[in-house]
PDB file of C-alpha atoms in Angstrom:
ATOM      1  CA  UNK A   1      21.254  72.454  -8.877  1.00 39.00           C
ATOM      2  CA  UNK A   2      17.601  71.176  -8.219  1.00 39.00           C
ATOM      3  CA  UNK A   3      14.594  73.086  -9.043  1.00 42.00           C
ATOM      4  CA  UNK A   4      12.590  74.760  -6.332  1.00 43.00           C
ATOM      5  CA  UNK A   5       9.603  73.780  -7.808  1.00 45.00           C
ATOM      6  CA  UNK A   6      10.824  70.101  -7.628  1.00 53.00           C
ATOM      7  CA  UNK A   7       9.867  67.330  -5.528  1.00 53.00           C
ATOM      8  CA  UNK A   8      12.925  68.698  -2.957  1.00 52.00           C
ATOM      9  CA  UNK A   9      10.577  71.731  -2.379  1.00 57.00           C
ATOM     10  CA  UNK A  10       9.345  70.245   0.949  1.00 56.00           C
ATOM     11  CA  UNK A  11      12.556  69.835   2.607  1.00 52.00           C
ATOM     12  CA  UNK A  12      14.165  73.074   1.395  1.00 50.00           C
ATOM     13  CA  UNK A  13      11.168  74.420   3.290  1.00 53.00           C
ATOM     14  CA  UNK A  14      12.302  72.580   6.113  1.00 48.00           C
ATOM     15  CA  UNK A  15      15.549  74.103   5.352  1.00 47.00           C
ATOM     16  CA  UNK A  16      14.875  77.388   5.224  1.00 48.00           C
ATOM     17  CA  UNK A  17      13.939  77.028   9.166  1.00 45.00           C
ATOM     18  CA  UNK A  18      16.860  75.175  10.206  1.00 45.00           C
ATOM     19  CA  UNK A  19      19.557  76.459  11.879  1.00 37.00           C
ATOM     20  CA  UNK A  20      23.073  74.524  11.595  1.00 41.00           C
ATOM     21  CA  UNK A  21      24.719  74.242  14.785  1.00 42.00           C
ATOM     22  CA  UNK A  22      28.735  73.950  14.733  1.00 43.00           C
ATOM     23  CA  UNK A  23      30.419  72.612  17.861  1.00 43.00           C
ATOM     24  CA  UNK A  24      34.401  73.123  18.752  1.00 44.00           C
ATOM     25  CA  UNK A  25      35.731  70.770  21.921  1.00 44.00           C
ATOM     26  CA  UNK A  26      39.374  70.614  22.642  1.00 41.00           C
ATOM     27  CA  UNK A  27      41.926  69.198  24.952  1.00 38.00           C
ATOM     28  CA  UNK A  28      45.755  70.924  25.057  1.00 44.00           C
ATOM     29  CA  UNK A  29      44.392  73.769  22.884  1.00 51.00           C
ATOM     30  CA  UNK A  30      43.435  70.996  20.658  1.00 58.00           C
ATOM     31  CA  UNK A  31      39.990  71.183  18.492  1.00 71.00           C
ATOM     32  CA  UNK A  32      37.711  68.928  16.754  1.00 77.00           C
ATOM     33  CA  UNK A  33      34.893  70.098  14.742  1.00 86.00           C
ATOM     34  CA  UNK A  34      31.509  68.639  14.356  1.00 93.00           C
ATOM     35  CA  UNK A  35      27.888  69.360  13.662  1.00 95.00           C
ATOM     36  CA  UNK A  36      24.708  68.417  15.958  1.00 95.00           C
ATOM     37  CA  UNK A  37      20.946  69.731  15.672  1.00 96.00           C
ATOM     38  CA  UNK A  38      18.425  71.155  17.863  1.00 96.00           C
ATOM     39  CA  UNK A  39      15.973  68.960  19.410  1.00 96.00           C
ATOM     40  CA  UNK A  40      13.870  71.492  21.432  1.00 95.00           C
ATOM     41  CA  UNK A  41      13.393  74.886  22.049  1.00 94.00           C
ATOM     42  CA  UNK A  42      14.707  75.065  24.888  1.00 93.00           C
ATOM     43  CA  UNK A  43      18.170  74.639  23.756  1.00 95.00           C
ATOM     44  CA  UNK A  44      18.862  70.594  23.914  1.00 97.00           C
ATOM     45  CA  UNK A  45      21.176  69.554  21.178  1.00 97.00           C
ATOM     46  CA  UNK A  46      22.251  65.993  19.623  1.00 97.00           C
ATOM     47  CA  UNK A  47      25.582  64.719  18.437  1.00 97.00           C
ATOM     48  CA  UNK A  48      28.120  62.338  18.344  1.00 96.00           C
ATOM     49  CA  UNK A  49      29.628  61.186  22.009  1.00 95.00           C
ATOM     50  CA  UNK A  50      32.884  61.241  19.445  1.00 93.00           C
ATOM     51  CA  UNK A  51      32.514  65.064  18.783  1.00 93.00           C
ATOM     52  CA  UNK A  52      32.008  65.986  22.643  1.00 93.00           C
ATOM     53  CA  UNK A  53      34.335  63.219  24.349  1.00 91.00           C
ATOM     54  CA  UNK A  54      37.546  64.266  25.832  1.00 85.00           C
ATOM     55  CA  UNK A  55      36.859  68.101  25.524  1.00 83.00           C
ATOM     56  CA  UNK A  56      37.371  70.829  28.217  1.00 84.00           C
ATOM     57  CA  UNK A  57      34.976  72.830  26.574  1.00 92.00           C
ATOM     58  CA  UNK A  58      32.243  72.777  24.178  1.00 94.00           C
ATOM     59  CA  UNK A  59      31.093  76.072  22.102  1.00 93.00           C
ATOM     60  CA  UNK A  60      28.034  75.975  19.702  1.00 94.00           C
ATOM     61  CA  UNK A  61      27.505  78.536  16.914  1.00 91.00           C
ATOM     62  CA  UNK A  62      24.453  79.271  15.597  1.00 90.00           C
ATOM     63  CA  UNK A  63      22.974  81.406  12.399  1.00 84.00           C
ATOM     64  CA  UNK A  64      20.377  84.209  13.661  1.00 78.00           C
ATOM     65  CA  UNK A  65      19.429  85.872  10.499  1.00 76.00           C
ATOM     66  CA  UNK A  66      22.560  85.892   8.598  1.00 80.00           C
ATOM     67  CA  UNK A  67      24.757  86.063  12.022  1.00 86.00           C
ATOM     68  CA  UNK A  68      26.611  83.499  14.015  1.00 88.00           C
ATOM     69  CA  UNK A  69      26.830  83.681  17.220  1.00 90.00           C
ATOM     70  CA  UNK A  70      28.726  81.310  19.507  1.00 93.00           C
ATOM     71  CA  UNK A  71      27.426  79.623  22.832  1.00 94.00           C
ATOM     72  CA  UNK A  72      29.061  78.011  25.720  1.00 95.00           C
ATOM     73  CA  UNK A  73      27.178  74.173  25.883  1.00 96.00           C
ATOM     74  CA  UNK A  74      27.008  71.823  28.813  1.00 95.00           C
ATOM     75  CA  UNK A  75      27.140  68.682  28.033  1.00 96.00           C
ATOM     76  CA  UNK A  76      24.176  66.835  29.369  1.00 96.00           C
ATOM     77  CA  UNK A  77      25.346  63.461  29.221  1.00 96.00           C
ATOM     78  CA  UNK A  78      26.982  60.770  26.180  1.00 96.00           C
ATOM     79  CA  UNK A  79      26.599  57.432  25.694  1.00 95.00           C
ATOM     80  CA  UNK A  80      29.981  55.634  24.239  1.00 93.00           C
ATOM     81  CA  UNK A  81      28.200  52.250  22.759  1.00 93.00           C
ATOM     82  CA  UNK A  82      25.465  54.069  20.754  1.00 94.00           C
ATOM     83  CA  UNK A  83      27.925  57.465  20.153  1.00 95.00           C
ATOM     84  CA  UNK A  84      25.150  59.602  21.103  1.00 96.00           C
ATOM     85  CA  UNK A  85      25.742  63.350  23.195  1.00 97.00           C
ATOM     86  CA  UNK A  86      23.050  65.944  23.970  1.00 97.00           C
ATOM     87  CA  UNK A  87      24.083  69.356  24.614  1.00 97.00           C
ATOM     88  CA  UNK A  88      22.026  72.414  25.905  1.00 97.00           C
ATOM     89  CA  UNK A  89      22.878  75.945  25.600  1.00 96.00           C
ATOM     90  CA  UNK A  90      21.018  79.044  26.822  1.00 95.00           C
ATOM     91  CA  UNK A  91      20.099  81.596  24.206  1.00 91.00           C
ATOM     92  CA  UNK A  92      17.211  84.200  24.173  1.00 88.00           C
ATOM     93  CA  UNK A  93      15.934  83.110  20.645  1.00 85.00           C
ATOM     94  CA  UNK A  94      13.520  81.442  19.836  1.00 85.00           C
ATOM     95  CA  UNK A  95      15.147  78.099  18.520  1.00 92.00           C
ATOM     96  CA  UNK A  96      13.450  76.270  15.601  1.00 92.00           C
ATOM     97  CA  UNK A  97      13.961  72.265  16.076  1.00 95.00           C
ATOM     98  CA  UNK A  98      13.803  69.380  13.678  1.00 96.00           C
ATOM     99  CA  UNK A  99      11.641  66.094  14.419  1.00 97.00           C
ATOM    100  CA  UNK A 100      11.989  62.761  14.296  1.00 97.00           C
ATOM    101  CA  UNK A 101      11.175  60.506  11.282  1.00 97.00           C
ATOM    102  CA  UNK A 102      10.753  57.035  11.365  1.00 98.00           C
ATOM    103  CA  UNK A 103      14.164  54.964  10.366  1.00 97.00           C
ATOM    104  CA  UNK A 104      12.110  51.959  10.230  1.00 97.00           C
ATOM    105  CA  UNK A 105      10.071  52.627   7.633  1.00 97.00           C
ATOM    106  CA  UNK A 106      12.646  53.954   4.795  1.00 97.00           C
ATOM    107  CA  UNK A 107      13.527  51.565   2.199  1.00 97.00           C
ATOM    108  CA  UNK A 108      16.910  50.876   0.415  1.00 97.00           C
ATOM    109  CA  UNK A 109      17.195  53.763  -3.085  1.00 97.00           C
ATOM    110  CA  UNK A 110      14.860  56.748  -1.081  1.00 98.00           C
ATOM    111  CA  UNK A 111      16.493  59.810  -1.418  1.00 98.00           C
ATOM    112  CA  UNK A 112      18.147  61.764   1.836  1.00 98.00           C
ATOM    113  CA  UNK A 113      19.956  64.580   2.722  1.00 97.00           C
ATOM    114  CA  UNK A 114      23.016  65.013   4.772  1.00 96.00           C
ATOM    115  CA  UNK A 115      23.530  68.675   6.430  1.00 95.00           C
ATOM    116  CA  UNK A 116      26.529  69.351   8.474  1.00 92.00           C
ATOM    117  CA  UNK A 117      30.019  70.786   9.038  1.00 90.00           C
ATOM    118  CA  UNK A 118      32.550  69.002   7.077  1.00 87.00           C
ATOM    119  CA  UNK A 119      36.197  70.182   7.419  1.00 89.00           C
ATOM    120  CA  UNK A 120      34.635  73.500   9.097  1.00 84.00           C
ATOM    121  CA  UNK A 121      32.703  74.493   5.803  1.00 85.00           C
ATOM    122  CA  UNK A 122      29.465  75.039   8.016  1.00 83.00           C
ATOM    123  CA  UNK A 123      25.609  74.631   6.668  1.00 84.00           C
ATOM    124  CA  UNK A 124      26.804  72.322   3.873  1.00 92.00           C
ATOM    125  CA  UNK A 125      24.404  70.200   2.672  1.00 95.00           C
ATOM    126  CA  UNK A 126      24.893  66.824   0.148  1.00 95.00           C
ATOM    127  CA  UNK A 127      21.890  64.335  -1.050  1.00 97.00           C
ATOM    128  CA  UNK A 128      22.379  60.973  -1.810  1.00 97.00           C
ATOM    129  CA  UNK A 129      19.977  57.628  -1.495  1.00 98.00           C
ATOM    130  CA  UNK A 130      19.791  54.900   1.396  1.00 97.00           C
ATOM    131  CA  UNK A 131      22.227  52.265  -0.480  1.00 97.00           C
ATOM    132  CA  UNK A 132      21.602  49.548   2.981  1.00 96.00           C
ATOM    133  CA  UNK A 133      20.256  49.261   6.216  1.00 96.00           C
ATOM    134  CA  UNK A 134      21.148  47.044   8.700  1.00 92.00           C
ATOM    135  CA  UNK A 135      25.270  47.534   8.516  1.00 92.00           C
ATOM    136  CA  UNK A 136      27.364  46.006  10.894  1.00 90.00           C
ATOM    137  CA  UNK A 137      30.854  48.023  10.838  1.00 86.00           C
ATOM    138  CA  UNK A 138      31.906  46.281  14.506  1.00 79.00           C
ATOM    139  CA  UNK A 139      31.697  49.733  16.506  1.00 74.00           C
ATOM    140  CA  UNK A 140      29.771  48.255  19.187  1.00 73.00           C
ATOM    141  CA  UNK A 141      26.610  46.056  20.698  1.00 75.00           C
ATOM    142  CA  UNK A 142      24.743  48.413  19.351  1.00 78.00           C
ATOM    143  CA  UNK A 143      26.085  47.748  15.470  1.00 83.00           C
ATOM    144  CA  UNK A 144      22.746  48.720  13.480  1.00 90.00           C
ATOM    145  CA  UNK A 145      23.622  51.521  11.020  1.00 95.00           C
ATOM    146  CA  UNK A 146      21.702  53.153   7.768  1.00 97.00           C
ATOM    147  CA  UNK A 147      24.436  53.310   4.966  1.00 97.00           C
ATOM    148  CA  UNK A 148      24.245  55.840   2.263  1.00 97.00           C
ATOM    149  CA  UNK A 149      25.993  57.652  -0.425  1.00 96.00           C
ATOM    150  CA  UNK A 150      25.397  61.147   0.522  1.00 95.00           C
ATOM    151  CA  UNK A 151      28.611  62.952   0.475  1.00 92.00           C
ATOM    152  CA  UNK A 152      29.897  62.048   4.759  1.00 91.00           C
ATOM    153  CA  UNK A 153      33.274  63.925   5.875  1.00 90.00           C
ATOM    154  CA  UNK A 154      35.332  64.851   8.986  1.00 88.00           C
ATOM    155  CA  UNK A 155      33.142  67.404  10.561  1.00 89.00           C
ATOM    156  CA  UNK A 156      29.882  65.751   9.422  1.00 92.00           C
ATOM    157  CA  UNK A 157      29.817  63.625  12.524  1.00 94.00           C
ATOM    158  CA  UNK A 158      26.254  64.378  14.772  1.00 95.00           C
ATOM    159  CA  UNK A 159      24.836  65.798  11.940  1.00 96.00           C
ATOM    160  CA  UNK A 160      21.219  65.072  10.858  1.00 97.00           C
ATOM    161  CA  UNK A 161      20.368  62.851   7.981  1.00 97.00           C
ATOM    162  CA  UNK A 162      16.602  63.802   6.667  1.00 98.00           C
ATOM    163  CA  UNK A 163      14.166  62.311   4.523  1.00 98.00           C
ATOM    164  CA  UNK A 164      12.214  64.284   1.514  1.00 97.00           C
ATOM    165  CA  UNK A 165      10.043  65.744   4.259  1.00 96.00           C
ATOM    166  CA  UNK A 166      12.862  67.107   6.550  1.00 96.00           C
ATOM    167  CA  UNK A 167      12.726  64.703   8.975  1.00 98.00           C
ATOM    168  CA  UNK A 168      15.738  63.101  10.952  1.00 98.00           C
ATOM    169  CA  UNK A 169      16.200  59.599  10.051  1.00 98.00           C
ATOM    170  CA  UNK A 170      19.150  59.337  11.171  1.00 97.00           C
ATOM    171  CA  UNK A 171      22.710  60.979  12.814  1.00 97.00           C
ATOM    172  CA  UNK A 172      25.357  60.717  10.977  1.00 96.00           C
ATOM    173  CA  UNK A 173      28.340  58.991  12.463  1.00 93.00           C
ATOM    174  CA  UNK A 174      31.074  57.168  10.203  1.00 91.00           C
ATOM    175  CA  UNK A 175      32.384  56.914   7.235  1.00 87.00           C
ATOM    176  CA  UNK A 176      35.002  54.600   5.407  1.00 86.00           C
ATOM    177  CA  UNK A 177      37.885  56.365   5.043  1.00 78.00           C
ATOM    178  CA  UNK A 178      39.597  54.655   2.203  1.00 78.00           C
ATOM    179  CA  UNK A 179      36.180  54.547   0.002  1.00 77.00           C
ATOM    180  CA  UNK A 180      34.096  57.113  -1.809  1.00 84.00           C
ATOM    181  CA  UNK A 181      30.223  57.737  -1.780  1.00 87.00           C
ATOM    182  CA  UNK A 182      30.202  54.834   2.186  1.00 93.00           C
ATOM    183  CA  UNK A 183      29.063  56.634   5.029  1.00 94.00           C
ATOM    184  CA  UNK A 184      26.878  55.657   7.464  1.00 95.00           C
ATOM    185  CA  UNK A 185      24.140  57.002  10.097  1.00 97.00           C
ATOM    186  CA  UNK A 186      22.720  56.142  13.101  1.00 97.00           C
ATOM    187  CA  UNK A 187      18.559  55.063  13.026  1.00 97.00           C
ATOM    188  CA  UNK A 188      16.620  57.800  14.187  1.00 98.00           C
ATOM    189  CA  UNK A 189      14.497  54.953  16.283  1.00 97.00           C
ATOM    190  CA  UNK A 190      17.609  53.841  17.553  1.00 96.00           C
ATOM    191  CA  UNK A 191      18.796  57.448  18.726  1.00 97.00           C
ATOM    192  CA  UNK A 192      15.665  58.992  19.652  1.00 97.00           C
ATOM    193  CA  UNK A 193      15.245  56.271  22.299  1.00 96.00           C
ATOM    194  CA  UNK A 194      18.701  56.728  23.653  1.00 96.00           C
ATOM    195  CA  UNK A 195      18.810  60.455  23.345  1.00 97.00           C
ATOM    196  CA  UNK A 196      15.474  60.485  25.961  1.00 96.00           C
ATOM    197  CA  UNK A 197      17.259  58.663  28.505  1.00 96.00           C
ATOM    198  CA  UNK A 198      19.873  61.066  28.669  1.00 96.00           C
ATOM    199  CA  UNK A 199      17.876  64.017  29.151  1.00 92.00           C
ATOM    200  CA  UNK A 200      16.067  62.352  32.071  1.00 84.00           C
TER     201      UNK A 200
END
């Protein structure tokens, strides 16, 4: 348990304003689970092409003071080779975003924070360091990923990874299966970039 008064106090701040989003998409009463995170106020949403792809429909539930609510979300568009989706949904509250950090710019042993969905148990939040950047894991031309030891599971998947200041560094996207403590995260440079051209 960390300290409030710690040098985590900035991004449990952050925290504190964040909503979680949760997204269910299924195929032959099929469904996958997955996280995402809002990017604007006016309801866009990133994830994981791999959360969205192959679903009939896409719901998004959200925390409003202490209740969830669920959404219907269009998906706006997905790019397979970088594994990026943007939703949008239409809600009458006011939706608090996160912002962008600069992947570029963290170095190998900083601290971050994974918050996501894993296995369904929404809002869950791990911490770990940046153990490489750079990772090749042959998922694509676009092979560039931020590893890191912060705890990564099923359900994880489109969920940001944040620096000590609450920032998205990165989305988290993969992990290795047969290992402990090896997941890895798409560059928030990387994502941001792709993640425009969608919405356009």
């Amino acid at each position: 348990c960390h300290d409030r008064d710690g040098r985590f106090d900035d991004f449990f701040d952050q925290f504190e304003r964040f909503f979680g989003a949760r997204f269910r998409g299924g195929a032959r009463q099929e469904r996958s689970l997955g996280s995402g995170f809002i990017i604007s106020p006016e309801g866009f949403i990133a994830t994981n092409n791999h959360v969205v792809e192959g679903g009939d429909e896409v719901k998004v539930n959200l925390q409003f003071k202490g209740k969830e609510e669920s959404y219907d979300a269009t998906v706006v568009g997905r790019d397979q080779e970088t594994d990026l989706a943007v939703l949008k949904i239409d809600t009458e509250h006011e939706l608090p975003t996160l912002q962008w950090g600069d992947s570029d710019i963290m170095k190998i042993g900083q601290w971050v924070v994974a918050i996501g969905n894993p296995f369904g148990l929404d809002h869950s939040v791990t911490a770990g360091i940046i153990s490489a950047k750079g990772r090749v894991i042959g998922s694509g031309p676009f092979d560039d990923f931020i590893q890191t030891d912060a705890s990564i599971n099923p359900g994880n998947s489109g969920g940001p990874l944040l620096n000590m200041q609450g920032e998205v560094i990165g989305i988290n996207s993969a992990i290795v299966a047969s290992g402990q403590g090896i997941g890895f995260a798409i560059p928030s440079n990387m994502a941001r970039r792709v993640i425009a051209q969608i919405r356009t």
